[in-house]
mmCIF file of C-alpha atoms in Angstrom:
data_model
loop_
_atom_site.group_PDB
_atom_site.id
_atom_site.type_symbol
_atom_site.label_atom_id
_atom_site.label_comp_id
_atom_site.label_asym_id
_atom_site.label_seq_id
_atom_site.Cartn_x
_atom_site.Cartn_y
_atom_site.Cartn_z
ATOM 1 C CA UNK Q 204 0.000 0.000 0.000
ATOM 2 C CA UNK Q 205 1.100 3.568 -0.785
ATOM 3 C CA UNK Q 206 0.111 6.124 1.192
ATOM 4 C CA UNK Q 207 0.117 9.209 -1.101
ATOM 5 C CA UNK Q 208 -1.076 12.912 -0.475
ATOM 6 C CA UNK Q 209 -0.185 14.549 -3.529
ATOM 7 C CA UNK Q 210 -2.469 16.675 -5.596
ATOM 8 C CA UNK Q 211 -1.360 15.046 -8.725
ATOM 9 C CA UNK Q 212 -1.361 11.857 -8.411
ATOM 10 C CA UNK Q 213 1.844 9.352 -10.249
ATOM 11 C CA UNK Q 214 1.745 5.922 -11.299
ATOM 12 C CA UNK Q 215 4.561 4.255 -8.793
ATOM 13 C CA UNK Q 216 7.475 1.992 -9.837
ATOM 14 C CA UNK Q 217 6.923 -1.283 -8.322
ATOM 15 C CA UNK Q 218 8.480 -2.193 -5.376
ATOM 16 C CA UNK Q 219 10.947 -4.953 -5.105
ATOM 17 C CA UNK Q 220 12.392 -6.263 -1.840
ATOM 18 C CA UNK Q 221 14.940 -9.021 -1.952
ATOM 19 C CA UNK Q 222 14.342 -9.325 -6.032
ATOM 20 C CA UNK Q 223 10.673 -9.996 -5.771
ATOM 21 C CA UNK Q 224 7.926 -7.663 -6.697
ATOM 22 C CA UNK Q 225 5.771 -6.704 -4.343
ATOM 23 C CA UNK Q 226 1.958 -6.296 -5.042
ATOM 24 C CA UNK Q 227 0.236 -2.775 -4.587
ATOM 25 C CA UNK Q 228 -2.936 -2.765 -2.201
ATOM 26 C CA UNK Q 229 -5.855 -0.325 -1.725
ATOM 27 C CA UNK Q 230 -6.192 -1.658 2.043
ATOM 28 C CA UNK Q 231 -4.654 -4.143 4.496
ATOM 29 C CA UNK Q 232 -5.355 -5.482 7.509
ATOM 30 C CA UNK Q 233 -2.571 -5.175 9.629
ATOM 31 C CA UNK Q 234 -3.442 -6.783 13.776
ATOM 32 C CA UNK Q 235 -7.007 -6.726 13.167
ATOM 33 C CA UNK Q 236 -6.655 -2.889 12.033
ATOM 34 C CA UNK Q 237 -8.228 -2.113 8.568
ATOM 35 C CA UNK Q 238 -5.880 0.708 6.941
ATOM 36 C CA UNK Q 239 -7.162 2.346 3.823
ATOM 37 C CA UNK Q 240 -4.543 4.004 1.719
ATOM 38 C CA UNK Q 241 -6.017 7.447 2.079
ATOM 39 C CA UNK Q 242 -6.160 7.020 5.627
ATOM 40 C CA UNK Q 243 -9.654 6.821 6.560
ATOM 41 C CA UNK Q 244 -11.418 4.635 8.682
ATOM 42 C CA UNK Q 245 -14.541 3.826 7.639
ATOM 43 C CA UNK Q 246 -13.813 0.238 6.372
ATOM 44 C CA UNK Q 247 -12.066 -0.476 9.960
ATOM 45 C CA UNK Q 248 -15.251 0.607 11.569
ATOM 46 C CA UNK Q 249 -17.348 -1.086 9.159
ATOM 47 C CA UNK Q 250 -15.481 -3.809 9.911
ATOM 48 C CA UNK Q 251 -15.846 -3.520 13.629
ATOM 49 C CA UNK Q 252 -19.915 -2.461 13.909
ATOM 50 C CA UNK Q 253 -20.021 -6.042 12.129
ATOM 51 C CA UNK Q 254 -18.081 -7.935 14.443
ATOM 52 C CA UNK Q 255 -19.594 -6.326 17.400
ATOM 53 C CA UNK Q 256 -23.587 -6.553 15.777
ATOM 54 C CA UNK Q 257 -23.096 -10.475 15.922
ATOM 55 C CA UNK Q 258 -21.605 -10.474 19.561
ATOM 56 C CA UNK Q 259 -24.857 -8.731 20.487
ATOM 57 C CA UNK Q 260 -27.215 -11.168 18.938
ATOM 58 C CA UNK Q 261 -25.448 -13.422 21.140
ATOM 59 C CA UNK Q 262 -26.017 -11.072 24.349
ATOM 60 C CA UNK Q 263 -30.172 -10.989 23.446
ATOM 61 C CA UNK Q 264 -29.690 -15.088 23.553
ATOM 62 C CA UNK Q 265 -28.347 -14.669 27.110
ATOM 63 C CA UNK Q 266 -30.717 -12.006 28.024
ATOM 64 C CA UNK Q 267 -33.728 -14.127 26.902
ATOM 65 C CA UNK Q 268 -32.470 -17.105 29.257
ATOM 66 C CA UNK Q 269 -33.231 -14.794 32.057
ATOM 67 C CA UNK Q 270 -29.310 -14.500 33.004
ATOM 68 C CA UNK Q 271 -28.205 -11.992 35.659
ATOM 69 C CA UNK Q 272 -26.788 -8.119 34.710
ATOM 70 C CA UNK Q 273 -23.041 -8.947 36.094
ATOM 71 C CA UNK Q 274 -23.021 -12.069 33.829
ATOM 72 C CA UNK Q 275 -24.434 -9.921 30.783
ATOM 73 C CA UNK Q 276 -22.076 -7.148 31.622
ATOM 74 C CA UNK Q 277 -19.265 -9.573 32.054
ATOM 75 C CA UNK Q 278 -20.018 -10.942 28.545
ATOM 76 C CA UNK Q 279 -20.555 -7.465 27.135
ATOM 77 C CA UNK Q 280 -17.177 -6.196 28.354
ATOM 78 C CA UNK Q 281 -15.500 -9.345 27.367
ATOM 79 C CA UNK Q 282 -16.667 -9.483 23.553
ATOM 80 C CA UNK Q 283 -18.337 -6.456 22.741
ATOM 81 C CA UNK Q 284 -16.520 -4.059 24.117
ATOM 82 C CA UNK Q 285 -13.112 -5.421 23.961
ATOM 83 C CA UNK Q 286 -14.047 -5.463 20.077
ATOM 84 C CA UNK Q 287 -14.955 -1.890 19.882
ATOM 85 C CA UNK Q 288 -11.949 -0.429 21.858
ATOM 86 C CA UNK Q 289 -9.305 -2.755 20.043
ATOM 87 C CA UNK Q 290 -6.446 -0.672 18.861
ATOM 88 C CA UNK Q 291 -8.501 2.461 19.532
ATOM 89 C CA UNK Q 292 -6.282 4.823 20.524
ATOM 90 C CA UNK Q 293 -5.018 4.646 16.887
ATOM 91 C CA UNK Q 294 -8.042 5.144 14.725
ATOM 92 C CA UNK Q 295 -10.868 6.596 16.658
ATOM 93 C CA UNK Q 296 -9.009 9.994 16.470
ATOM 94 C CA UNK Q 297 -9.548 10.630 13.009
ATOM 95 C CA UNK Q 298 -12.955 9.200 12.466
ATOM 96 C CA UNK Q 299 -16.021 10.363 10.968
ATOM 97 C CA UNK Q 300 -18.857 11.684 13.177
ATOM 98 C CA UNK Q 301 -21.325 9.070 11.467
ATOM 99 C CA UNK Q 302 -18.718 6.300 12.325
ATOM 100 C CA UNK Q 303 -18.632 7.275 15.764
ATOM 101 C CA UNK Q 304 -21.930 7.370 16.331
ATOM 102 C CA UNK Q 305 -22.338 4.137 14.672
ATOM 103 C CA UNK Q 306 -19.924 2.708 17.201
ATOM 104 C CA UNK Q 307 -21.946 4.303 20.048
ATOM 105 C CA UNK Q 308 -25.075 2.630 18.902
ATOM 106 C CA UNK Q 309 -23.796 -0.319 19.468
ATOM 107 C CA UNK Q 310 -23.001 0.831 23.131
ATOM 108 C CA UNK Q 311 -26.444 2.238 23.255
ATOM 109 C CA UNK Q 312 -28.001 -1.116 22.161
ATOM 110 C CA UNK Q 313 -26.089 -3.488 24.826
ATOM 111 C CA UNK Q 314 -27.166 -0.481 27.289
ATOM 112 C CA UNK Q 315 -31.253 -1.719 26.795
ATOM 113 C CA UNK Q 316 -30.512 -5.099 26.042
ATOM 114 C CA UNK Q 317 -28.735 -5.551 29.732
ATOM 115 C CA UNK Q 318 -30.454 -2.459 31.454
ATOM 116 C CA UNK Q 319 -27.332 -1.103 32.927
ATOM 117 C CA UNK Q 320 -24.983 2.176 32.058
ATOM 118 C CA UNK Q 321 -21.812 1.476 29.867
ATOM 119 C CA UNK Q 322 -19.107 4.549 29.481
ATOM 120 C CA UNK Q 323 -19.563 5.905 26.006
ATOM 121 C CA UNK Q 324 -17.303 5.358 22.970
ATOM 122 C CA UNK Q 325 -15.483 8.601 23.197
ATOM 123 C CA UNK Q 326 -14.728 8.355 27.179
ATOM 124 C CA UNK Q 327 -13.414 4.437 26.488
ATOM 125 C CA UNK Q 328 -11.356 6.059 23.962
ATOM 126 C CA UNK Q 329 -9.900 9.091 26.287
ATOM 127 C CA UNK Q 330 -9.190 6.538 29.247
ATOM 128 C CA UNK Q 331 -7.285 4.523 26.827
ATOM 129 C CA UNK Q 332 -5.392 7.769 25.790
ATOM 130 C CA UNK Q 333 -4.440 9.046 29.268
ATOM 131 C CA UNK Q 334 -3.721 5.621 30.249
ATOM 132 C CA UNK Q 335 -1.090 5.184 26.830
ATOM 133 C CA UNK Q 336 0.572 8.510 27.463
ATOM 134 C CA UNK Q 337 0.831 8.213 31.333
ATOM 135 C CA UNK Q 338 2.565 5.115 30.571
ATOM 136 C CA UNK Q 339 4.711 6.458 27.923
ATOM 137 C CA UNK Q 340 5.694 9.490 30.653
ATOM 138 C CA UNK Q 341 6.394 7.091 33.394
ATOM 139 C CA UNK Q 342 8.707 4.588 31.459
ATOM 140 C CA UNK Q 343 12.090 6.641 30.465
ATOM 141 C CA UNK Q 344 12.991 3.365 27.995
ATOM 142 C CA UNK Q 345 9.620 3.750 25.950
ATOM 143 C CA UNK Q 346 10.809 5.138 22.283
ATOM 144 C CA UNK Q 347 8.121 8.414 22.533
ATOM 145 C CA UNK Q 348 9.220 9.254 26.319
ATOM 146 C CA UNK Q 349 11.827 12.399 25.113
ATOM 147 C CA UNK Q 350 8.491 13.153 23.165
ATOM 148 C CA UNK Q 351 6.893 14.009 26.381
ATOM 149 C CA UNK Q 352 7.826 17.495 28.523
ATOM 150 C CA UNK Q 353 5.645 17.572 31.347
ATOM 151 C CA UNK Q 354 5.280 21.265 32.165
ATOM 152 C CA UNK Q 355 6.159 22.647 35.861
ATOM 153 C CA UNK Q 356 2.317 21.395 37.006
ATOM 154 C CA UNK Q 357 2.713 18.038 35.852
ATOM 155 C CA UNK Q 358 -0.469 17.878 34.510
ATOM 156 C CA UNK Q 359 0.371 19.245 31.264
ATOM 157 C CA UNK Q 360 2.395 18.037 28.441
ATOM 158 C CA UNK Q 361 4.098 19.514 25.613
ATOM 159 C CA UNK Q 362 4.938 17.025 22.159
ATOM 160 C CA UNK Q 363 7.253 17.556 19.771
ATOM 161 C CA UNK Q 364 5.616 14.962 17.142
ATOM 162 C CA UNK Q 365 2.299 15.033 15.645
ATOM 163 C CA UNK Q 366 2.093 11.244 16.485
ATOM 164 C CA UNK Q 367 1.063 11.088 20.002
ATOM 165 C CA UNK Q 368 -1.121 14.327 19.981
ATOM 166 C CA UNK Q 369 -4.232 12.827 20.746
ATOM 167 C CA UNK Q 370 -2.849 10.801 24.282
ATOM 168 C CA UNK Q 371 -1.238 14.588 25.153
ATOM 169 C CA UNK Q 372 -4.422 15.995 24.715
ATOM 170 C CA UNK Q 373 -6.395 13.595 26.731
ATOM 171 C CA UNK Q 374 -3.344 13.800 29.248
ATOM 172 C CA UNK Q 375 -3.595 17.370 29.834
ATOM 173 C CA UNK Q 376 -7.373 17.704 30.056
ATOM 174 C CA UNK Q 377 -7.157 14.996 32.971
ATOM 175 C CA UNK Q 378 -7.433 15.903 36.674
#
């Protein structure tokens, strides 16, 4: 796949690594991420709202044999939920509106089906994000730690790459 951001766009010479050609690709799936070459991520959450609309035809099953909330919550967490917030920190930045409100239907839907209050989409996606760049602050061998200045309050952060903008962010806004 080549990821290209010109305004005019140019056929590429093939690739060849270690004398064999390697084939062009308008997507991939790369650990259970879809990546589009123009960067968007509507296929990935395609992908996912599938994935996750099956688990919860599954949940009804267990709601109509009369199962407990904590054992419905426990499944939701466990296969819904784990499928929705899968690599998250990485694509939910830059998606559409309509995808994310897709994703929080799903939410929404395993809220009735159980009767009990899940966090939404965006605030899974936030504590993931606060969690990924306290981490990266406290460990001085992680790759992006230089990355990270913590400013004299310690709460905030300054970046000097685009890369890990969206964990700052969500760092600085926490308590």
């Amino acid at each position: 796949m080549v990821v290209d951001f010109r305004r005019a766009r140019r056929d590429h010479s093939p690739l060849a690594i270690n004398g064999s050609s390697v084939e062009i690709v308008k997507n991939i799936k790369f650990l259970g991420v879809h990546i589009v070459e123009n960067l968007t991520w509507t296929l990935n959450t395609s992908s996912i709202t599938k994935r996750a609309q099956q688990r919860l035809y599954f949940l009804r099953k267990l709601r109509e044999a009369h199962l407990p909330s904590p054992i419905l919550t426990t499944f939701y967490r466990g296969t819904v939920e784990s499928i929705l917030s899968s690599c998250i920190i990485t694509w939910f930045g830059n998606c559409t509106a309509f995808d994310r409100k897709t994703l929080q239907r799903i939410v929404r839907t395993a809220e009735k089906i159980i009767g009990v209050s899940f966090p939404s989409i965006t605030n899974i996606y936030i504590t993931r994000c606060i969690r990924k760049a306290t981490n990266i602050v406290k460990d001085p061998t992680h790759p992006s730690h230089e990355l990270f200045t913590l400013l004299p309050s310690g709460r905030r952060a300054i970046i000097s790459s685009t890369l890990h903008q969206a964990p700052v962010r969500a760092l600085s806004s926490s308590p």
